[in-house]
CSV table of C-alpha atoms and ligand atoms in Angstrom, one decimal:
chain,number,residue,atom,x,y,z
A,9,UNK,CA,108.7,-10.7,150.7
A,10,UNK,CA,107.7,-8.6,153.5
A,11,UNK,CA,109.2,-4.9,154.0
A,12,UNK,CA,110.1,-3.0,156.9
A,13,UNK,CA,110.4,0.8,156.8
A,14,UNK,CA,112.4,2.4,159.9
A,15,UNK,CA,111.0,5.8,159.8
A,16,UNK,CA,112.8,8.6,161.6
A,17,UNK,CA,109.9,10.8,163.0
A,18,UNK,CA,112.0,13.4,164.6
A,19,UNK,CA,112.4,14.2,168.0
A,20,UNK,CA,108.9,15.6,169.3
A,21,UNK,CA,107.9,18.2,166.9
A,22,UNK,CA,105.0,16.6,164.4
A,23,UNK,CA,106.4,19.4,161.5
A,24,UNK,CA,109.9,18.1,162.0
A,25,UNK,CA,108.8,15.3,159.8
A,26,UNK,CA,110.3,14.6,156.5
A,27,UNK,CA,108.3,14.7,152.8
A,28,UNK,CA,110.1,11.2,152.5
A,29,UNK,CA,108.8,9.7,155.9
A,30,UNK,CA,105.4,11.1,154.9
A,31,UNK,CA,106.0,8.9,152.0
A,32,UNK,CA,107.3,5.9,153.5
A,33,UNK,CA,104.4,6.3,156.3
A,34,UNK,CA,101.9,5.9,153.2
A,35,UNK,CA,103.5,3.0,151.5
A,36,UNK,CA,102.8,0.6,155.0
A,37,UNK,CA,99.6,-1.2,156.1
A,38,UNK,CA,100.9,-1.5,159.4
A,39,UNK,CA,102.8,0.7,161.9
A,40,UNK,CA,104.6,-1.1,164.4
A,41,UNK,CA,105.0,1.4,167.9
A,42,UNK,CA,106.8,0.0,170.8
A,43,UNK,CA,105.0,0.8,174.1
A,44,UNK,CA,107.2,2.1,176.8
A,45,UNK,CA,105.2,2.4,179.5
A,46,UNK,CA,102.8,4.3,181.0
A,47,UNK,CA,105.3,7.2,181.4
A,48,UNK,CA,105.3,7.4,178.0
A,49,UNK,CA,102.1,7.8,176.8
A,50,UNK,CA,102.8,11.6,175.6
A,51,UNK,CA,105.2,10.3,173.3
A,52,UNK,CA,103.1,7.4,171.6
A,53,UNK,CA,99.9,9.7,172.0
A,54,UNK,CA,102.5,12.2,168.8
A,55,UNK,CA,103.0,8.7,167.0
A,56,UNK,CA,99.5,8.7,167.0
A,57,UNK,CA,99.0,12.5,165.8
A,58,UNK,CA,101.7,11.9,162.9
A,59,UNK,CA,99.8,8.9,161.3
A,60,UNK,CA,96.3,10.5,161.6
A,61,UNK,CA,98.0,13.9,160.3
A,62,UNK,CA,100.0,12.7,157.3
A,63,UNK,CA,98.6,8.6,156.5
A,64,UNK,CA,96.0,9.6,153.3
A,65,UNK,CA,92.9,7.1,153.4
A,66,UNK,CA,93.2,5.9,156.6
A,67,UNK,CA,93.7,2.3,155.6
A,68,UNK,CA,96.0,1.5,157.9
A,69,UNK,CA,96.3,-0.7,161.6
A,70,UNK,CA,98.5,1.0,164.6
A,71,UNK,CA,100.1,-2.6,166.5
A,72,UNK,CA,101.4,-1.7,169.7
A,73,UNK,CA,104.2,-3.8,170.9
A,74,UNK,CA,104.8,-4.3,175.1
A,75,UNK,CA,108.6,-3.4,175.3
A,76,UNK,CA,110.4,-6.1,177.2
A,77,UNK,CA,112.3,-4.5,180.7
A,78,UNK,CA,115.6,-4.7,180.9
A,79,UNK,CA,116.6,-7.2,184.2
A,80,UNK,CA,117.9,-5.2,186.7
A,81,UNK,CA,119.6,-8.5,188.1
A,82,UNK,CA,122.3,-8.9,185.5
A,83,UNK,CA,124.9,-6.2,186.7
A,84,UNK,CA,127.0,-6.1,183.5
A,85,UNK,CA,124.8,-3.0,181.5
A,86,UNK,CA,126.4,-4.2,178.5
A,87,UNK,CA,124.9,-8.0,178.9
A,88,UNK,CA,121.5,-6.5,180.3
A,89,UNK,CA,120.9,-4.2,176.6
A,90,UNK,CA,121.7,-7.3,175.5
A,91,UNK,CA,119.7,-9.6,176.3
A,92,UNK,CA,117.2,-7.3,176.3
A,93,UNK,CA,117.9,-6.4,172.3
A,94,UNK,CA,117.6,-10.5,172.3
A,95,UNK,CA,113.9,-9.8,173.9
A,96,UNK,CA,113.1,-7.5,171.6
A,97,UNK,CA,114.4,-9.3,168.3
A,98,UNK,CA,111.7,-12.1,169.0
A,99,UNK,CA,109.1,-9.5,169.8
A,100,UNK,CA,109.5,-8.1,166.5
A,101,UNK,CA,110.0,-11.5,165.0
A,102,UNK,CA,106.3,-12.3,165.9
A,103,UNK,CA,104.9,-9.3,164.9
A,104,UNK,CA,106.1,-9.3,162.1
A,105,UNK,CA,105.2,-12.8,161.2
A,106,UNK,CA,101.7,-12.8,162.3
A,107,UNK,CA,100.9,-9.0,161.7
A,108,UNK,CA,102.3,-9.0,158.4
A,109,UNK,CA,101.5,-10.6,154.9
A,110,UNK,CA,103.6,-12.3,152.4
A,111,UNK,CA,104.6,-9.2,150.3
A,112,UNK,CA,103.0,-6.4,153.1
A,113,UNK,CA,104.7,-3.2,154.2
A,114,UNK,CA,105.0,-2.2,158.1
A,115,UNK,CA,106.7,0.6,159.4
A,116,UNK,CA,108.4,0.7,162.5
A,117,UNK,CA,107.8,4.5,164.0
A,118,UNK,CA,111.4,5.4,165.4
A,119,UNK,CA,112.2,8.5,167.9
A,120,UNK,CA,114.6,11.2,166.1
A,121,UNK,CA,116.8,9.4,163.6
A,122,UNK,CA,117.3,5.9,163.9
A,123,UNK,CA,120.9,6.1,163.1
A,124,UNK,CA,121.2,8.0,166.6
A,125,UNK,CA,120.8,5.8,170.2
A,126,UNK,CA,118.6,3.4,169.3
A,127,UNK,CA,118.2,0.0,168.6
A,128,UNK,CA,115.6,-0.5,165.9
A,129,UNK,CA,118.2,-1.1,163.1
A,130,UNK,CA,120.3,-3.6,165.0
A,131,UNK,CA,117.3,-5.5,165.4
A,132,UNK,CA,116.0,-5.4,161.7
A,133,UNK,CA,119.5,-6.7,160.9
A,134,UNK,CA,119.3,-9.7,163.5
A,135,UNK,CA,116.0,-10.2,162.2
A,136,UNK,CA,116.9,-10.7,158.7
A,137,UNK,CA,119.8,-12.4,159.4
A,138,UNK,CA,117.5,-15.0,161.1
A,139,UNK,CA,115.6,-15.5,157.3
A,140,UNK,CA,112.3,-16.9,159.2
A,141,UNK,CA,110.6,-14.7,157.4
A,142,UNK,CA,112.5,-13.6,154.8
A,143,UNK,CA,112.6,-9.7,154.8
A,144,UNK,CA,113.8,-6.7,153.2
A,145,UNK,CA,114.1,-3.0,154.9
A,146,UNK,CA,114.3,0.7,154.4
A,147,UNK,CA,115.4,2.9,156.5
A,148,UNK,CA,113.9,6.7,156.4
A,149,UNK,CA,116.8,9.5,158.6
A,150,UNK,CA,114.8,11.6,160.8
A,151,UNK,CA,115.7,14.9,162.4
A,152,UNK,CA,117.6,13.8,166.1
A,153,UNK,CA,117.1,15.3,169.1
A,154,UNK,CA,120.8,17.3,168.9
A,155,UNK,CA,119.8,18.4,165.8
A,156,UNK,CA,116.4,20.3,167.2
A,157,UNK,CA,118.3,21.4,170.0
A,158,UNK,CA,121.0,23.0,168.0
A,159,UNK,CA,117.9,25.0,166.1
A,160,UNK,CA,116.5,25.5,169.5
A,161,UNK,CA,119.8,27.4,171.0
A,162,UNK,CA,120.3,28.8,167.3
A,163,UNK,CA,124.2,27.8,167.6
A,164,UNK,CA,126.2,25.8,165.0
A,165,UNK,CA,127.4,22.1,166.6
A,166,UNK,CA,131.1,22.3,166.1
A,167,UNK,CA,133.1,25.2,165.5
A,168,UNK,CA,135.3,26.0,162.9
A,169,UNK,CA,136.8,23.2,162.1
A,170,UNK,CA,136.1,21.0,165.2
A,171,UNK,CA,134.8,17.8,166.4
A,172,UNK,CA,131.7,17.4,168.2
A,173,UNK,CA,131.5,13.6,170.5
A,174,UNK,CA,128.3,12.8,171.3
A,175,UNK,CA,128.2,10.4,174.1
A,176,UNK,CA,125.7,9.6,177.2
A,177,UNK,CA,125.3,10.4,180.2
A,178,UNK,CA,126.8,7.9,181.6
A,179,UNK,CA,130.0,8.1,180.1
A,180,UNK,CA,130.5,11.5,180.8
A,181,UNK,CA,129.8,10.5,184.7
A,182,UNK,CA,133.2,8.7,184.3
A,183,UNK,CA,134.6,11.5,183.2
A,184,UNK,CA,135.2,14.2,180.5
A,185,UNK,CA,136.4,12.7,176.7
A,186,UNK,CA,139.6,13.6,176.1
A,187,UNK,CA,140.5,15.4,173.4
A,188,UNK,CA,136.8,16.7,173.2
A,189,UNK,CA,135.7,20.6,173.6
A,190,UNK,CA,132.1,19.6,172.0
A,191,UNK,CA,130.4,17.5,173.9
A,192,UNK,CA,126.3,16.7,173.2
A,193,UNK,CA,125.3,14.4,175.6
A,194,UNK,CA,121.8,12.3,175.7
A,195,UNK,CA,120.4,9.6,178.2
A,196,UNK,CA,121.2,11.8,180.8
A,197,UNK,CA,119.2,10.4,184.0
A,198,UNK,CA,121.6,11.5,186.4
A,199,UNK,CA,122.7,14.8,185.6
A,200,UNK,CA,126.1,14.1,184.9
A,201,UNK,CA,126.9,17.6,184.0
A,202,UNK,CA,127.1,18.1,187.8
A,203,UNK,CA,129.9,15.9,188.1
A,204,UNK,CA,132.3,17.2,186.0
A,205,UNK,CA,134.7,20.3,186.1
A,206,UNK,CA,132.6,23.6,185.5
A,207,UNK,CA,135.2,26.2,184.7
A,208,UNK,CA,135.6,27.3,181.1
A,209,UNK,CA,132.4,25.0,180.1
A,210,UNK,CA,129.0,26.6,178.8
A,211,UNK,CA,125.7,24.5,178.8
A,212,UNK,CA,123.0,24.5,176.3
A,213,UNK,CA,120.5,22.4,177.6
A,214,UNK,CA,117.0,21.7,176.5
A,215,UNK,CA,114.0,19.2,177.7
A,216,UNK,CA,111.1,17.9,175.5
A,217,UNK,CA,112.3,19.4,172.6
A,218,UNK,CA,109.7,20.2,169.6
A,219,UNK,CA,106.9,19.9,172.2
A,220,UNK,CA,104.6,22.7,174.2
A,221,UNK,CA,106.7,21.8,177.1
A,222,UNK,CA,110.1,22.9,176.0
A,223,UNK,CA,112.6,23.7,178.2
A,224,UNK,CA,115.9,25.5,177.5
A,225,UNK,CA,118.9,27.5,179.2
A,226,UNK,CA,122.1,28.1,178.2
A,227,UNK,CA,124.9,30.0,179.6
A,228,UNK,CA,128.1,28.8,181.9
A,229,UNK,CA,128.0,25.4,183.3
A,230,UNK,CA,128.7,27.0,187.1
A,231,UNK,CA,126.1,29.4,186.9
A,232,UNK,CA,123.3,26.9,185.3
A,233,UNK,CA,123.8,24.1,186.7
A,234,UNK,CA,122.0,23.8,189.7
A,235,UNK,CA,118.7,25.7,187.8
A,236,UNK,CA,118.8,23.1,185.4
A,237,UNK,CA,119.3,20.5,188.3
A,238,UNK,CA,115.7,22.1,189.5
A,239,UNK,CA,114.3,22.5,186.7
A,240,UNK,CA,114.4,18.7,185.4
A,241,UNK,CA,113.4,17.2,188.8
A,242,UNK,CA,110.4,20.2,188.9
A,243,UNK,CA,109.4,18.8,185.2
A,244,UNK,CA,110.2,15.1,186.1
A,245,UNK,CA,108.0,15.5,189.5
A,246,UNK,CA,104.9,16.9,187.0
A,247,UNK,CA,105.3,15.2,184.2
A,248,UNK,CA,106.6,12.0,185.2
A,249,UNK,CA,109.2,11.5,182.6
A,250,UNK,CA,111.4,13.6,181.2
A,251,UNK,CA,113.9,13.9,177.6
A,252,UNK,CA,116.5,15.9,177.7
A,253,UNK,CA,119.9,16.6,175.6
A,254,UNK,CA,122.8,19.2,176.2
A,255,UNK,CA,125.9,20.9,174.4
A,256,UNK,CA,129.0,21.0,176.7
A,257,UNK,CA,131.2,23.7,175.5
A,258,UNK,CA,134.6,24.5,176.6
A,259,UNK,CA,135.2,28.0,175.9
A,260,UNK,CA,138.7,28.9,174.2
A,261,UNK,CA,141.1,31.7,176.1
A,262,UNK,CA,139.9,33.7,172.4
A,263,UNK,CA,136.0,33.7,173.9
B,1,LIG,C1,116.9,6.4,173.1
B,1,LIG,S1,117.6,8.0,172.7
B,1,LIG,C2,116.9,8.2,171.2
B,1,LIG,C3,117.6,9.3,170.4
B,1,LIG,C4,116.9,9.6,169.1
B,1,LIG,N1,117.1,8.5,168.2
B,1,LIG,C5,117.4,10.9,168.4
B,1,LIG,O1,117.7,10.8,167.2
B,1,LIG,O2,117.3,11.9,169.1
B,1,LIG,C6,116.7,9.0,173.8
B,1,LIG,C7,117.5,10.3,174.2
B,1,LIG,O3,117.4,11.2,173.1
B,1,LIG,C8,117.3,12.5,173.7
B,1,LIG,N2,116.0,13.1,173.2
B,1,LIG,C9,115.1,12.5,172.4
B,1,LIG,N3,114.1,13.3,172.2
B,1,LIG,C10,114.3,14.4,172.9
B,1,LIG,C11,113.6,15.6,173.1
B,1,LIG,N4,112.4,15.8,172.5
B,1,LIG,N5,114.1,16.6,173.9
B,1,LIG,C12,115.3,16.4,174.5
B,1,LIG,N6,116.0,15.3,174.4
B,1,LIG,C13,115.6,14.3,173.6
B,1,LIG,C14,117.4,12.4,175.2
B,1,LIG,O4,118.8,12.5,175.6
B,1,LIG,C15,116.9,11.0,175.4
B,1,LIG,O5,117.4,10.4,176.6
């Protein structure tokens, strides 16, 4: 039967990968990337540097897969992902039949963790439930981007005894979770931090985390926030894309 291995590769730092995915990258004769775009080219150009770095032998084929879009046209955002998880189901369903052998092992190179914001094991599961071909999986945890930015700000995620929500940024744009002090947000294009009420609420907010281009500042949300404002559309402007994740913070009458 053929295998799939969904292999957390962390969020940008080539060392932040694990002795299991170094494994798991080994075991497969071919790794499945999915091209995002031009923009992206940074990020499959590390995808690249962790298979030549850590695959022993070099016996091994890189398939490149054209991401669908997502149609702009169909204004519902949860009917847009989707259809475009639909797209992207018979994308891999074809690569995976005519890439792949009877009995052959790919691995599908996933951002972070795969349990975290993205689609890759939703689509494995459509996939086998579809039986044509018949397939088994693995999945591999990575280290996520809040996790490497929580190492990055040395700080703790929750406090003693807390929650931590993780949510977008698109959510948070519609306003603040309620009953959360510990919010980590990610898929942030909009800055939604700017939006929300800044008193009592510290930011710790890093861009291209694990890379050369790392970004960070922390400190109160009403002081930082129009720095970090600059800051991403300076980095956007050069680098044409940017990643970024933050820790919202309300601060106890104690702190
Ligand atoms: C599609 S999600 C994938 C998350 C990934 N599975 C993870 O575990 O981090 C992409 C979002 O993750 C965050 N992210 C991923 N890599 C990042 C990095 N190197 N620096 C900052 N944020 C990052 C950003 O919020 C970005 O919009």
């Amino acid at each position: 039967m053929r295998k799939l291995l969904a292999i957390g590769i962390g969020a940008g730092n080539p060392e932040h990968i694990t002795v299991q995915a170094i494994k798991a990258l080994n075991r497969a004769s071919v790794i499945f990337v999915l091209d995002k775009g031009a923009e992206k080219a940074e990020l499959q150009a590390l995808r690249r540097e962790l298979c030549k770095r850590y695959i022993e032998g070099g016996a091994y084929r890189i398939v490149e897969l054209a991401d669908a879009a997502r149609d702009p046209t169909v204004a519902n955002y949860e009917t847009r992902v989707a259809e475009w998880h639909a797209q992207r189901v018979e994308l891999f369903g074809r690569a995976v039949m005519s890439e792949l052998d009877e009995n052959d092992t790919g691995a599908i190179l996933v951002w972070g963790d795969p349990s975290l914001y993205d689609s890759t094991l939703r689509i494995i599961e459509q996939l086998q439930q579809k039986g044509e071909p018949p397939l088994e999986y693995e999945v591999i945890p990575g280290i996520s981007s809040p996790q490497a930015l929580a190492a990055s700000h040395k700080i703790a995620l929750n406090r003693i005894g807390g929650a931590v929500h993780v949510t977008t940024g698109r959510r948070l744009a519609e306003g603040w979770p309620s009953d959360a002090d510990d919010v980590i947000v990610m898929l942030d294009g909009q800055c939604a931090f700017m939006t929300i009420p800044d008193d009592d609420i510290d930011i710790y907010w890093s861009a291209y985390l694990g890379s050369e281009s790392e970004l960070s500042v922390s400190g109160p949300l009403s002081d930082k926030k129009h720095e970090i404002e600059r800051l991403r559309a300076e980095a956007r402007a050069r680098k044409g894309w940017i990643m970024d994740t933050y820790l919202l913070r309300k601060r106890k009458p104690s702190e």
